[in-house]
JSON list of C-alpha atoms and ligand atoms in Angstrom, two decimals:
[
{"chain": "A", "resi": 1, "resn": "MET", "atom": "CA", "xyz": [-19.29, 2.57, 28.51]},
{"chain": "A", "resi": 2, "resn": "SER", "atom": "CA", "xyz": [-19.15, 2.65, 24.70]},
{"chain": "A", "resi": 3, "resn": "LYS", "atom": "CA", "xyz": [-17.32, -0.07, 22.80]},
{"chain": "A", "resi": 4, "resn": "PRO", "atom": "CA", "xyz": [-13.61, 0.57, 22.17]},
{"chain": "A", "resi": 5, "resn": "ILE", "atom": "CA", "xyz": [-12.62, 1.65, 18.67]},
{"chain": "A", "resi": 6, "resn": "VAL", "atom": "CA", "xyz": [-10.63, -1.00, 16.79]},
{"chain": "A", "resi": 7, "resn": "ILE", "atom": "CA", "xyz": [-8.28, -0.60, 13.83]},
{"chain": "A", "resi": 8, "resn": "ALA", "atom": "CA", "xyz": [-7.40, -3.97, 12.25]},
{"chain": "A", "resi": 9, "resn": "VAL", "atom": "CA", "xyz": [-4.18, -3.99, 10.21]},
{"chain": "A", "resi": 10, "resn": "ASP", "atom": "CA", "xyz": [-3.49, -7.21, 8.30]},
{"chain": "A", "resi": 11, "resn": "GLY", "atom": "CA", "xyz": [-1.01, -7.98, 5.59]},
{"chain": "A", "resi": 12, "resn": "THR", "atom": "CA", "xyz": [1.92, -9.97, 4.26]},
{"chain": "A", "resi": 13, "resn": "ALA", "atom": "CA", "xyz": [5.31, -10.41, 5.97]},
{"chain": "A", "resi": 14, "resn": "ALA", "atom": "CA", "xyz": [7.52, -7.28, 5.92]},
{"chain": "A", "resi": 15, "resn": "SER", "atom": "CA", "xyz": [4.81, -5.25, 4.18]},
{"chain": "A", "resi": 16, "resn": "GLY", "atom": "CA", "xyz": [5.19, -2.42, 6.71]},
{"chain": "A", "resi": 17, "resn": "LYS", "atom": "CA", "xyz": [2.01, -3.26, 8.60]},
{"chain": "A", "resi": 18, "resn": "GLY", "atom": "CA", "xyz": [3.72, -3.30, 12.01]},
{"chain": "A", "resi": 19, "resn": "THR", "atom": "CA", "xyz": [5.29, 0.12, 11.56]},
{"chain": "A", "resi": 20, "resn": "LEU", "atom": "CA", "xyz": [2.01, 1.55, 10.27]},
{"chain": "A", "resi": 21, "resn": "ALA", "atom": "CA", "xyz": [0.04, -0.01, 13.14]},
{"chain": "A", "resi": 22, "resn": "LYS", "atom": "CA", "xyz": [2.40, 1.53, 15.70]},
{"chain": "A", "resi": 23, "resn": "LYS", "atom": "CA", "xyz": [2.19, 4.95, 14.05]},
{"chain": "A", "resi": 24, "resn": "LEU", "atom": "CA", "xyz": [-1.62, 4.79, 13.86]},
{"chain": "A", "resi": 25, "resn": "ALA", "atom": "CA", "xyz": [-1.77, 3.88, 17.56]},
{"chain": "A", "resi": 26, "resn": "ALA", "atom": "CA", "xyz": [0.48, 6.83, 18.46]},
{"chain": "A", "resi": 27, "resn": "HIS", "atom": "CA", "xyz": [-1.55, 9.19, 16.26]},
{"chain": "A", "resi": 28, "resn": "PHE", "atom": "CA", "xyz": [-4.92, 8.31, 17.82]},
{"chain": "A", "resi": 29, "resn": "HIS", "atom": "CA", "xyz": [-3.51, 7.63, 21.35]},
{"chain": "A", "resi": 30, "resn": "PHE", "atom": "CA", "xyz": [-4.72, 4.03, 21.09]},
{"chain": "A", "resi": 31, "resn": "ALA", "atom": "CA", "xyz": [-3.14, 0.88, 22.53]},
{"chain": "A", "resi": 32, "resn": "HIS", "atom": "CA", "xyz": [-1.22, -1.36, 20.10]},
{"chain": "A", "resi": 33, "resn": "LEU", "atom": "CA", "xyz": [-0.73, -5.12, 19.90]},
{"chain": "A", "resi": 34, "resn": "ASP", "atom": "CA", "xyz": [1.45, -6.91, 17.35]},
{"chain": "A", "resi": 35, "resn": "SER", "atom": "CA", "xyz": [-0.37, -10.26, 17.24]},
{"chain": "A", "resi": 36, "resn": "GLY", "atom": "CA", "xyz": [2.48, -11.81, 15.23]},
{"chain": "A", "resi": 37, "resn": "ALA", "atom": "CA", "xyz": [4.58, -11.50, 18.40]},
{"chain": "A", "resi": 38, "resn": "LEU", "atom": "CA", "xyz": [2.23, -13.99, 20.12]},
{"chain": "A", "resi": 39, "resn": "TYR", "atom": "CA", "xyz": [2.94, -16.60, 17.43]},
{"chain": "A", "resi": 40, "resn": "ARG", "atom": "CA", "xyz": [6.65, -15.76, 17.50]},
{"chain": "A", "resi": 41, "resn": "LEU", "atom": "CA", "xyz": [6.70, -16.14, 21.32]},
{"chain": "A", "resi": 42, "resn": "THR", "atom": "CA", "xyz": [4.93, -19.48, 20.94]},
{"chain": "A", "resi": 43, "resn": "ALA", "atom": "CA", "xyz": [7.58, -20.57, 18.42]},
{"chain": "A", "resi": 44, "resn": "LEU", "atom": "CA", "xyz": [10.36, -19.44, 20.79]},
{"chain": "A", "resi": 45, "resn": "ALA", "atom": "CA", "xyz": [8.84, -21.41, 23.68]},
{"chain": "A", "resi": 46, "resn": "VAL", "atom": "CA", "xyz": [8.58, -24.53, 21.49]},
{"chain": "A", "resi": 47, "resn": "LEU", "atom": "CA", "xyz": [12.15, -24.30, 20.19]},
{"chain": "A", "resi": 48, "resn": "GLU", "atom": "CA", "xyz": [13.57, -23.56, 23.66]},
{"chain": "A", "resi": 49, "resn": "ALA", "atom": "CA", "xyz": [11.80, -26.68, 24.97]},
{"chain": "A", "resi": 50, "resn": "LYS", "atom": "CA", "xyz": [13.39, -28.62, 22.05]},
{"chain": "A", "resi": 51, "resn": "GLY", "atom": "CA", "xyz": [9.90, -29.26, 20.66]},
{"chain": "A", "resi": 52, "resn": "ASP", "atom": "CA", "xyz": [8.68, -29.49, 17.05]},
{"chain": "A", "resi": 53, "resn": "PRO", "atom": "CA", "xyz": [6.71, -26.44, 15.79]},
{"chain": "A", "resi": 54, "resn": "ASN", "atom": "CA", "xyz": [4.65, -28.74, 13.53]},
{"chain": "A", "resi": 55, "resn": "ASN", "atom": "CA", "xyz": [3.63, -31.00, 16.42]},
{"chain": "A", "resi": 56, "resn": "PRO", "atom": "CA", "xyz": [0.22, -29.90, 17.80]},
{"chain": "A", "resi": 57, "resn": "ASP", "atom": "CA", "xyz": [1.00, -30.98, 21.41]},
{"chain": "A", "resi": 58, "resn": "ASP", "atom": "CA", "xyz": [4.38, -29.21, 21.48]},
{"chain": "A", "resi": 59, "resn": "ALA", "atom": "CA", "xyz": [2.90, -26.12, 19.81]},
{"chain": "A", "resi": 60, "resn": "LEU", "atom": "CA", "xyz": [-0.06, -25.89, 22.19]},
{"chain": "A", "resi": 61, "resn": "ARG", "atom": "CA", "xyz": [2.26, -26.25, 25.20]},
{"chain": "A", "resi": 62, "resn": "GLY", "atom": "CA", "xyz": [4.30, -23.40, 23.71]},
{"chain": "A", "resi": 63, "resn": "ALA", "atom": "CA", "xyz": [1.22, -21.18, 23.34]},
{"chain": "A", "resi": 64, "resn": "GLN", "atom": "CA", "xyz": [0.29, -21.88, 26.95]},
{"chain": "A", "resi": 65, "resn": "THR", "atom": "CA", "xyz": [3.73, -20.92, 28.25]},
{"chain": "A", "resi": 66, "resn": "ILE", "atom": "CA", "xyz": [4.58, -17.78, 26.29]},
{"chain": "A", "resi": 67, "resn": "ASP", "atom": "CA", "xyz": [6.62, -15.15, 28.10]},
{"chain": "A", "resi": 68, "resn": "LEU", "atom": "CA", "xyz": [5.02, -11.81, 27.19]},
{"chain": "A", "resi": 69, "resn": "THR", "atom": "CA", "xyz": [7.96, -9.86, 28.67]},
{"chain": "A", "resi": 70, "resn": "LEU", "atom": "CA", "xyz": [10.00, -10.96, 25.61]},
{"chain": "A", "resi": 71, "resn": "ALA", "atom": "CA", "xyz": [7.46, -9.53, 23.11]},
{"chain": "A", "resi": 72, "resn": "GLY", "atom": "CA", "xyz": [9.37, -6.33, 22.37]},
{"chain": "A", "resi": 73, "resn": "GLY", "atom": "CA", "xyz": [12.84, -7.91, 22.34]},
{"chain": "A", "resi": 74, "resn": "PRO", "atom": "CA", "xyz": [15.12, -9.08, 19.53]},
{"chain": "A", "resi": 75, "resn": "SER", "atom": "CA", "xyz": [15.02, -12.81, 20.40]},
{"chain": "A", "resi": 76, "resn": "ILE", "atom": "CA", "xyz": [11.74, -13.32, 18.49]},
{"chain": "A", "resi": 77, "resn": "ARG", "atom": "CA", "xyz": [12.71, -11.22, 15.44]},
{"chain": "A", "resi": 78, "resn": "THR", "atom": "CA", "xyz": [14.99, -13.75, 13.74]},
{"chain": "A", "resi": 79, "resn": "ASP", "atom": "CA", "xyz": [14.04, -15.48, 10.50]},
{"chain": "A", "resi": 80, "resn": "VAL", "atom": "CA", "xyz": [14.26, -18.89, 12.22]},
{"chain": "A", "resi": 81, "resn": "ILE", "atom": "CA", "xyz": [11.57, -17.82, 14.70]},
{"chain": "A", "resi": 82, "resn": "GLY", "atom": "CA", "xyz": [9.50, -16.27, 11.87]},
{"chain": "A", "resi": 83, "resn": "ARG", "atom": "CA", "xyz": [9.43, -19.57, 10.03]},
{"chain": "A", "resi": 84, "resn": "ALA", "atom": "CA", "xyz": [8.54, -21.57, 13.15]},
{"chain": "A", "resi": 85, "resn": "ALA", "atom": "CA", "xyz": [5.86, -18.96, 14.01]},
{"chain": "A", "resi": 86, "resn": "SER", "atom": "CA", "xyz": [4.17, -19.63, 10.68]},
{"chain": "A", "resi": 87, "resn": "GLN", "atom": "CA", "xyz": [4.22, -23.37, 11.46]},
{"chain": "A", "resi": 88, "resn": "VAL", "atom": "CA", "xyz": [2.66, -23.09, 14.94]},
{"chain": "A", "resi": 89, "resn": "ALA", "atom": "CA", "xyz": [0.16, -20.55, 13.56]},
{"chain": "A", "resi": 90, "resn": "ALA", "atom": "CA", "xyz": [-1.34, -23.20, 11.25]},
{"chain": "A", "resi": 91, "resn": "ILE", "atom": "CA", "xyz": [-2.35, -25.35, 14.25]},
{"chain": "A", "resi": 92, "resn": "PRO", "atom": "CA", "xyz": [-5.98, -24.68, 15.29]},
{"chain": "A", "resi": 93, "resn": "ALA", "atom": "CA", "xyz": [-5.37, -25.34, 19.02]},
{"chain": "A", "resi": 94, "resn": "VAL", "atom": "CA", "xyz": [-2.64, -22.68, 19.07]},
{"chain": "A", "resi": 95, "resn": "ARG", "atom": "CA", "xyz": [-4.92, -20.08, 17.48]},
{"chain": "A", "resi": 96, "resn": "ALA", "atom": "CA", "xyz": [-7.71, -20.97, 19.92]},
{"chain": "A", "resi": 97, "resn": "ALA", "atom": "CA", "xyz": [-5.32, -20.62, 22.89]},
{"chain": "A", "resi": 98, "resn": "LEU", "atom": "CA", "xyz": [-4.27, -17.12, 21.77]},
{"chain": "A", "resi": 99, "resn": "LEU", "atom": "CA", "xyz": [-7.77, -15.91, 20.88]},
{"chain": "A", "resi": 100, "resn": "ASP", "atom": "CA", "xyz": [-9.00, -14.79, 24.32]},
{"chain": "A", "resi": 101, "resn": "PHE", "atom": "CA", "xyz": [-5.90, -12.70, 24.95]},
{"chain": "A", "resi": 102, "resn": "GLN", "atom": "CA", "xyz": [-6.36, -10.85, 21.65]},
{"chain": "A", "resi": 103, "resn": "ARG", "atom": "CA", "xyz": [-10.12, -10.33, 22.07]},
{"chain": "A", "resi": 104, "resn": "GLY", "atom": "CA", "xyz": [-9.57, -9.21, 25.69]},
{"chain": "A", "resi": 105, "resn": "PHE", "atom": "CA", "xyz": [-7.00, -6.65, 24.54]},
{"chain": "A", "resi": 106, "resn": "LEU", "atom": "CA", "xyz": [-9.49, -5.17, 22.07]},
{"chain": "A", "resi": 107, "resn": "ALA", "atom": "CA", "xyz": [-12.40, -5.22, 24.53]},
{"chain": "A", "resi": 108, "resn": "ARG", "atom": "CA", "xyz": [-10.35, -3.51, 27.27]},
{"chain": "A", "resi": 109, "resn": "PRO", "atom": "CA", "xyz": [-7.40, -1.69, 25.70]},
{"chain": "A", "resi": 110, "resn": "PRO", "atom": "CA", "xyz": [-4.61, -1.20, 28.30]},
{"chain": "A", "resi": 111, "resn": "GLY", "atom": "CA", "xyz": [-4.27, 2.20, 29.92]},
{"chain": "A", "resi": 112, "resn": "GLY", "atom": "CA", "xyz": [-7.98, 2.96, 29.55]},
{"chain": "A", "resi": 113, "resn": "SER", "atom": "CA", "xyz": [-7.36, 3.96, 25.94]},
{"chain": "A", "resi": 114, "resn": "PRO", "atom": "CA", "xyz": [-10.52, 4.58, 23.86]},
{"chain": "A", "resi": 115, "resn": "GLY", "atom": "CA", "xyz": [-9.27, 2.22, 21.16]},
{"chain": "A", "resi": 116, "resn": "ALA", "atom": "CA", "xyz": [-6.71, -0.28, 19.98]},
{"chain": "A", "resi": 117, "resn": "VAL", "atom": "CA", "xyz": [-4.75, -1.04, 16.84]},
{"chain": "A", "resi": 118, "resn": "MET", "atom": "CA", "xyz": [-3.88, -4.70, 16.23]},
{"chain": "A", "resi": 119, "resn": "ASP", "atom": "CA", "xyz": [-1.78, -5.99, 13.38]},
{"chain": "A", "resi": 120, "resn": "GLY", "atom": "CA", "xyz": [-1.49, -9.54, 12.07]},
{"chain": "A", "resi": 121, "resn": "ARG", "atom": "CA", "xyz": [-3.00, -11.86, 9.49]},
{"chain": "A", "resi": 122, "resn": "ASP", "atom": "CA", "xyz": [-6.56, -12.52, 10.68]},
{"chain": "A", "resi": 123, "resn": "ILE", "atom": "CA", "xyz": [-7.49, -9.46, 12.71]},
{"chain": "A", "resi": 124, "resn": "GLY", "atom": "CA", "xyz": [-10.08, -8.03, 10.31]},
{"chain": "A", "resi": 125, "resn": "SER", "atom": "CA", "xyz": [-11.38, -11.46, 9.30]},
{"chain": "A", "resi": 126, "resn": "VAL", "atom": "CA", "xyz": [-11.48, -13.49, 12.55]},
{"chain": "A", "resi": 127, "resn": "ILE", "atom": "CA", "xyz": [-10.34, -11.64, 15.68]},
{"chain": "A", "resi": 128, "resn": "ALA", "atom": "CA", "xyz": [-12.31, -8.43, 15.09]},
{"chain": "A", "resi": 129, "resn": "PRO", "atom": "CA", "xyz": [-14.59, -8.82, 12.04]},
{"chain": "A", "resi": 130, "resn": "ASP", "atom": "CA", "xyz": [-16.61, -5.80, 13.24]},
{"chain": "A", "resi": 131, "resn": "ALA", "atom": "CA", "xyz": [-13.54, -3.56, 13.62]},
{"chain": "A", "resi": 132, "resn": "THR", "atom": "CA", "xyz": [-14.14, 0.18, 13.19]},
{"chain": "A", "resi": 133, "resn": "ALA", "atom": "CA", "xyz": [-11.61, 0.37, 10.35]},
{"chain": "A", "resi": 134, "resn": "LYS", "atom": "CA", "xyz": [-9.57, -2.24, 8.48]},
{"chain": "A", "resi": 135, "resn": "LEU", "atom": "CA", "xyz": [-6.41, -2.08, 6.40]},
{"chain": "A", "resi": 136, "resn": "TYR", "atom": "CA", "xyz": [-4.75, -4.71, 4.21]},
{"chain": "A", "resi": 137, "resn": "VAL", "atom": "CA", "xyz": [-1.08, -3.88, 3.67]},
{"chain": "A", "resi": 138, "resn": "ASP", "atom": "CA", "xyz": [1.02, -5.47, 0.95]},
{"chain": "A", "resi": 139, "resn": "ALA", "atom": "CA", "xyz": [4.09, -4.78, -1.20]},
{"chain": "A", "resi": 140, "resn": "ARG", "atom": "CA", "xyz": [5.91, -6.54, -4.01]},
{"chain": "A", "resi": 141, "resn": "PRO", "atom": "CA", "xyz": [7.83, -9.60, -2.74]},
{"chain": "A", "resi": 142, "resn": "GLU", "atom": "CA", "xyz": [11.25, -8.27, -3.88]},
{"chain": "A", "resi": 143, "resn": "ILE", "atom": "CA", "xyz": [10.71, -5.05, -1.96]},
{"chain": "A", "resi": 144, "resn": "ARG", "atom": "CA", "xyz": [9.64, -6.91, 1.17]},
{"chain": "A", "resi": 145, "resn": "ALA", "atom": "CA", "xyz": [12.61, -9.29, 0.94]},
{"chain": "A", "resi": 146, "resn": "HIS", "atom": "CA", "xyz": [14.94, -6.29, 0.72]},
{"chain": "A", "resi": 147, "resn": "ARG", "atom": "CA", "xyz": [13.32, -4.70, 3.78]},
{"chain": "A", "resi": 148, "resn": "ARG", "atom": "CA", "xyz": [13.68, -7.98, 5.72]},
{"chain": "A", "resi": 149, "resn": "TRP", "atom": "CA", "xyz": [17.34, -8.22, 4.61]},
{"chain": "A", "resi": 150, "resn": "GLN", "atom": "CA", "xyz": [17.97, -4.69, 5.94]},
{"chain": "A", "resi": 151, "resn": "GLU", "atom": "CA", "xyz": [16.19, -5.45, 9.24]},
{"chain": "A", "resi": 152, "resn": "LEU", "atom": "CA", "xyz": [18.22, -8.62, 9.78]},
{"chain": "A", "resi": 153, "resn": "GLN", "atom": "CA", "xyz": [21.44, -6.88, 8.81]},
{"chain": "A", "resi": 154, "resn": "ALA", "atom": "CA", "xyz": [20.74, -4.20, 11.42]},
{"chain": "A", "resi": 155, "resn": "MET", "atom": "CA", "xyz": [20.50, -7.05, 13.95]},
{"chain": "A", "resi": 156, "resn": "GLY", "atom": "CA", "xyz": [23.87, -8.41, 12.82]},
{"chain": "A", "resi": 157, "resn": "ILE", "atom": "CA", "xyz": [22.32, -11.30, 10.88]},
{"chain": "A", "resi": 158, "resn": "VAL", "atom": "CA", "xyz": [23.70, -11.54, 7.34]},
{"chain": "A", "resi": 159, "resn": "ARG", "atom": "CA", "xyz": [21.47, -13.50, 4.93]},
{"chain": "A", "resi": 160, "resn": "ASP", "atom": "CA", "xyz": [21.36, -13.97, 1.18]},
{"chain": "A", "resi": 161, "resn": "GLU", "atom": "CA", "xyz": [18.59, -11.74, -0.20]},
{"chain": "A", "resi": 162, "resn": "GLY", "atom": "CA", "xyz": [17.53, -14.37, -2.77]},
{"chain": "A", "resi": 163, "resn": "ASP", "atom": "CA", "xyz": [17.07, -16.95, 0.01]},
{"chain": "A", "resi": 164, "resn": "LEU", "atom": "CA", "xyz": [15.03, -14.45, 2.02]},
{"chain": "A", "resi": 165, "resn": "LEU", "atom": "CA", "xyz": [12.82, -13.81, -1.02]},
{"chain": "A", "resi": 166, "resn": "ARG", "atom": "CA", "xyz": [12.17, -17.53, -1.48]},
{"chain": "A", "resi": 167, "resn": "GLU", "atom": "CA", "xyz": [11.39, -17.97, 2.24]},
{"chain": "A", "resi": 168, "resn": "LEU", "atom": "CA", "xyz": [9.07, -14.98, 2.25]},
{"chain": "A", "resi": 169, "resn": "VAL", "atom": "CA", "xyz": [7.12, -16.21, -0.77]},
{"chain": "A", "resi": 170, "resn": "ALA", "atom": "CA", "xyz": [6.85, -19.67, 0.85]},
{"chain": "A", "resi": 171, "resn": "ARG", "atom": "CA", "xyz": [5.62, -18.14, 4.12]},
{"chain": "A", "resi": 172, "resn": "ASP", "atom": "CA", "xyz": [3.04, -15.97, 2.28]},
{"chain": "A", "resi": 173, "resn": "LEU", "atom": "CA", "xyz": [1.77, -19.07, 0.52]},
{"chain": "A", "resi": 174, "resn": "ALA", "atom": "CA", "xyz": [1.55, -21.06, 3.78]},
{"chain": "A", "resi": 175, "resn": "ASP", "atom": "CA", "xyz": [-0.24, -18.17, 5.54]},
{"chain": "A", "resi": 176, "resn": "LYS", "atom": "CA", "xyz": [-2.69, -17.66, 2.64]},
{"chain": "A", "resi": 177, "resn": "THR", "atom": "CA", "xyz": [-3.55, -21.31, 2.04]},
{"chain": "A", "resi": 178, "resn": "ARG", "atom": "CA", "xyz": [-3.75, -22.82, 5.55]},
{"chain": "A", "resi": 179, "resn": "ALA", "atom": "CA", "xyz": [-7.11, -24.22, 6.61]},
{"chain": "A", "resi": 180, "resn": "VAL", "atom": "CA", "xyz": [-7.53, -22.04, 9.73]},
{"chain": "A", "resi": 181, "resn": "SER", "atom": "CA", "xyz": [-7.65, -18.24, 9.62]},
{"chain": "A", "resi": 182, "resn": "PRO", "atom": "CA", "xyz": [-5.78, -17.83, 6.32]},
{"chain": "A", "resi": 183, "resn": "LEU", "atom": "CA", "xyz": [-4.42, -14.42, 5.42]},
{"chain": "A", "resi": 184, "resn": "ILE", "atom": "CA", "xyz": [-7.05, -12.64, 3.30]},
{"chain": "A", "resi": 185, "resn": "GLN", "atom": "CA", "xyz": [-8.05, -9.10, 2.52]},
{"chain": "A", "resi": 186, "resn": "ALA", "atom": "CA", "xyz": [-10.97, -8.99, 4.97]},
{"chain": "A", "resi": 187, "resn": "PRO", "atom": "CA", "xyz": [-14.32, -7.67, 3.76]},
{"chain": "A", "resi": 188, "resn": "GLY", "atom": "CA", "xyz": [-14.26, -3.89, 4.18]},
{"chain": "A", "resi": 189, "resn": "ALA", "atom": "CA", "xyz": [-10.45, -3.64, 4.41]},
{"chain": "A", "resi": 190, "resn": "GLY", "atom": "CA", "xyz": [-8.80, -0.85, 2.44]},
{"chain": "A", "resi": 191, "resn": "LEU", "atom": "CA", "xyz": [-5.84, -2.02, 0.33]},
{"chain": "A", "resi": 192, "resn": "LEU", "atom": "CA", "xyz": [-2.55, -0.22, 0.83]},
{"chain": "A", "resi": 193, "resn": "ASP", "atom": "CA", "xyz": [0.41, -1.14, -1.39]},
{"chain": "A", "resi": 194, "resn": "THR", "atom": "CA", "xyz": [3.57, 0.23, 0.23]},
{"chain": "A", "resi": 195, "resn": "SER", "atom": "CA", "xyz": [5.95, -0.92, -2.57]},
{"chain": "A", "resi": 196, "resn": "ASP", "atom": "CA", "xyz": [6.75, 2.56, -3.81]},
{"chain": "A", "resi": 197, "resn": "LEU", "atom": "CA", "xyz": [6.07, 4.51, -0.63]},
{"chain": "A", "resi": 198, "resn": "GLY", "atom": "CA", "xyz": [8.46, 5.70, 2.09]},
{"chain": "A", "resi": 199, "resn": "ILE", "atom": "CA", "xyz": [7.31, 5.52, 5.71]},
{"chain": "A", "resi": 200, "resn": "ASP", "atom": "CA", "xyz": [5.80, 9.03, 5.75]},
{"chain": "A", "resi": 201, "resn": "ALA", "atom": "CA", "xyz": [3.87, 8.57, 2.49]},
{"chain": "A", "resi": 202, "resn": "ALA", "atom": "CA", "xyz": [2.66, 5.11, 3.57]},
{"chain": "A", "resi": 203, "resn": "PHE", "atom": "CA", "xyz": [1.47, 6.52, 6.89]},
{"chain": "A", "resi": 204, "resn": "ALA", "atom": "CA", "xyz": [-0.35, 9.38, 5.15]},
{"chain": "A", "resi": 205, "resn": "ALA", "atom": "CA", "xyz": [-2.09, 6.85, 2.88]},
{"chain": "A", "resi": 206, "resn": "ALA", "atom": "CA", "xyz": [-3.02, 4.63, 5.86]},
{"chain": "A", "resi": 207, "resn": "LEU", "atom": "CA", "xyz": [-4.41, 7.61, 7.73]},
{"chain": "A", "resi": 208, "resn": "ALA", "atom": "CA", "xyz": [-6.47, 8.68, 4.70]},
{"chain": "A", "resi": 209, "resn": "LEU", "atom": "CA", "xyz": [-8.01, 5.19, 4.56]},
{"chain": "A", "resi": 210, "resn": "VAL", "atom": "CA", "xyz": [-8.89, 4.79, 8.25]},
{"chain": "A", "resi": 211, "resn": "SER", "atom": "CA", "xyz": [-9.43, 8.35, 9.48]},
{"chain": "A", "resi": 212, "resn": "PRO", "atom": "CA", "xyz": [-12.99, 8.93, 8.26]},
{"chain": "A", "resi": 213, "resn": "LYS", "atom": "CA", "xyz": [-14.23, 5.84, 10.13]},
{"chain": "A", "resi": 214, "resn": "VAL", "atom": "CA", "xyz": [-12.11, 6.37, 13.24]},
{"chain": "A", "resi": 215, "resn": "GLU", "atom": "CA", "xyz": [-12.90, 10.10, 13.52]},
{"chain": "A", "resi": 216, "resn": "GLY", "atom": "CA", "xyz": [-16.60, 9.30, 13.07]},
{"chain": "A", "resi": 217, "resn": "ALA", "atom": "CA", "xyz": [-16.46, 6.72, 15.87]},
{"chain": "A", "resi": 218, "resn": "LEU", "atom": "CA", "xyz": [-14.59, 9.13, 18.15]},
{"chain": "A", "resi": 219, "resn": "LYS", "atom": "CA", "xyz": [-17.27, 11.79, 17.57]},
{"chain": "A", "resi": 220, "resn": "ASP", "atom": "CA", "xyz": [-20.03, 9.26, 18.34]},
{"chain": "A", "resi": 221, "resn": "ARG", "atom": "CA", "xyz": [-18.29, 8.42, 21.62]},
{"chain": "A", "resi": 222, "resn": "HIS", "atom": "CA", "xyz": [-18.16, 12.07, 22.64]},
{"chain": "A", "resi": 223, "resn": "ARG", "atom": "CA", "xyz": [-21.82, 12.53, 21.75]},
{"chain": "A", "resi": 224, "resn": "GLY", "atom": "CA", "xyz": [-22.89, 9.28, 23.44]},
{"chain": "B", "resi": 1, "resn": "C5P", "atom": "O1", "xyz": [3.86, -10.71, 11.35]},
{"chain": "B", "resi": 1, "resn": "C5P", "atom": "P1", "xyz": [4.91, -11.69, 11.75]},
{"chain": "B", "resi": 1, "resn": "C5P", "atom": "O2", "xyz": [5.93, -11.95, 10.68]},
{"chain": "B", "resi": 1, "resn": "C5P", "atom": "O3", "xyz": [5.55, -11.35, 13.06]},
{"chain": "B", "resi": 1, "resn": "C5P", "atom": "O4", "xyz": [4.13, -13.06, 11.99]},
{"chain": "B", "resi": 1, "resn": "C5P", "atom": "C1", "xyz": [4.80, -14.29, 12.14]},
{"chain": "B", "resi": 1, "resn": "C5P", "atom": "C2", "xyz": [3.87, -15.41, 11.72]},
{"chain": "B", "resi": 1, "resn": "C5P", "atom": "O5", "xyz": [2.80, -15.51, 12.66]},
{"chain": "B", "resi": 1, "resn": "C5P", "atom": "C3", "xyz": [3.17, -15.20, 10.37]},
{"chain": "B", "resi": 1, "resn": "C5P", "atom": "O6", "xyz": [3.92, -15.73, 9.28]},
{"chain": "B", "resi": 1, "resn": "C5P", "atom": "C4", "xyz": [1.87, -15.93, 10.52]},
{"chain": "B", "resi": 1, "resn": "C5P", "atom": "O7", "xyz": [1.96, -17.29, 10.16]},
{"chain": "B", "resi": 1, "resn": "C5P", "atom": "C5", "xyz": [1.60, -15.87, 12.01]},
{"chain": "B", "resi": 1, "resn": "C5P", "atom": "N1", "xyz": [0.52, -14.92, 12.34]},
{"chain": "B", "resi": 1, "resn": "C5P", "atom": "C6", "xyz": [-0.78, -15.38, 12.22]},
{"chain": "B", "resi": 1, "resn": "C5P", "atom": "N2", "xyz": [-1.82, -14.58, 12.59]},
{"chain": "B", "resi": 1, "resn": "C5P", "atom": "C7", "xyz": [-1.60, -13.35, 13.07]},
{"chain": "B", "resi": 1, "resn": "C5P", "atom": "C8", "xyz": [-0.29, -12.85, 13.18]},
{"chain": "B", "resi": 1, "resn": "C5P", "atom": "C9", "xyz": [0.77, -13.67, 12.79]},
{"chain": "B", "resi": 1, "resn": "C5P", "atom": "O8", "xyz": [-1.01, -16.49, 11.77]},
{"chain": "B", "resi": 1, "resn": "C5P", "atom": "N3", "xyz": [-2.64, -12.61, 13.45]}
]
């Protein structure tokens, strides 16, 4: 059996990386995992147990008791959970506890799919440094804050856009400067700035960046 094809999509909060990862997975018929959901589920477990997301023992217990059935639901999409997710994500024991699940997903994509797309912060740098193709997605902070504001509004959560911008910048800084698995543009990752692109144009740009490598790997599989 040849190794599964992996597309690593990393980037800042609300940069569009999740939407692009999902669309890439659908395009290539690959499995998809939003790794941020694992940290959000950990945060949810900690807060529901009345724990402290900055406390390593509470956070590890949370990572060990995540309920994957909630991954696609709205309960982990709030800004409160996003902030707590960033806190638990800075704790090395939490990242270690979630590592096997992520590597296992890439080694054996569900449904017997020939490949997987995973989005997050450290996929191209730590989880899958030898990924077939890597993307780093970013956008100007004001644009990302506006997107987050729209997302929350659609969920019935009304927030001040200026506050969201400040929180987003703080979260970027925490994610980029933490000691373990900081957010970086991984070696070999193509940069995609979605600031001035709609979904269709952003997807076309993403496809142009990853397709040569992914198509090449798919051909090798058919030959091999
Ligand atoms: O992408 P999302 O906003 O859902 O991620 C929530 C938080 O989880 C991020 O701010 C980040 O701290 C953390 N995360 C991470 N590594 C990943 C994915 C998410 O540290 N691979």
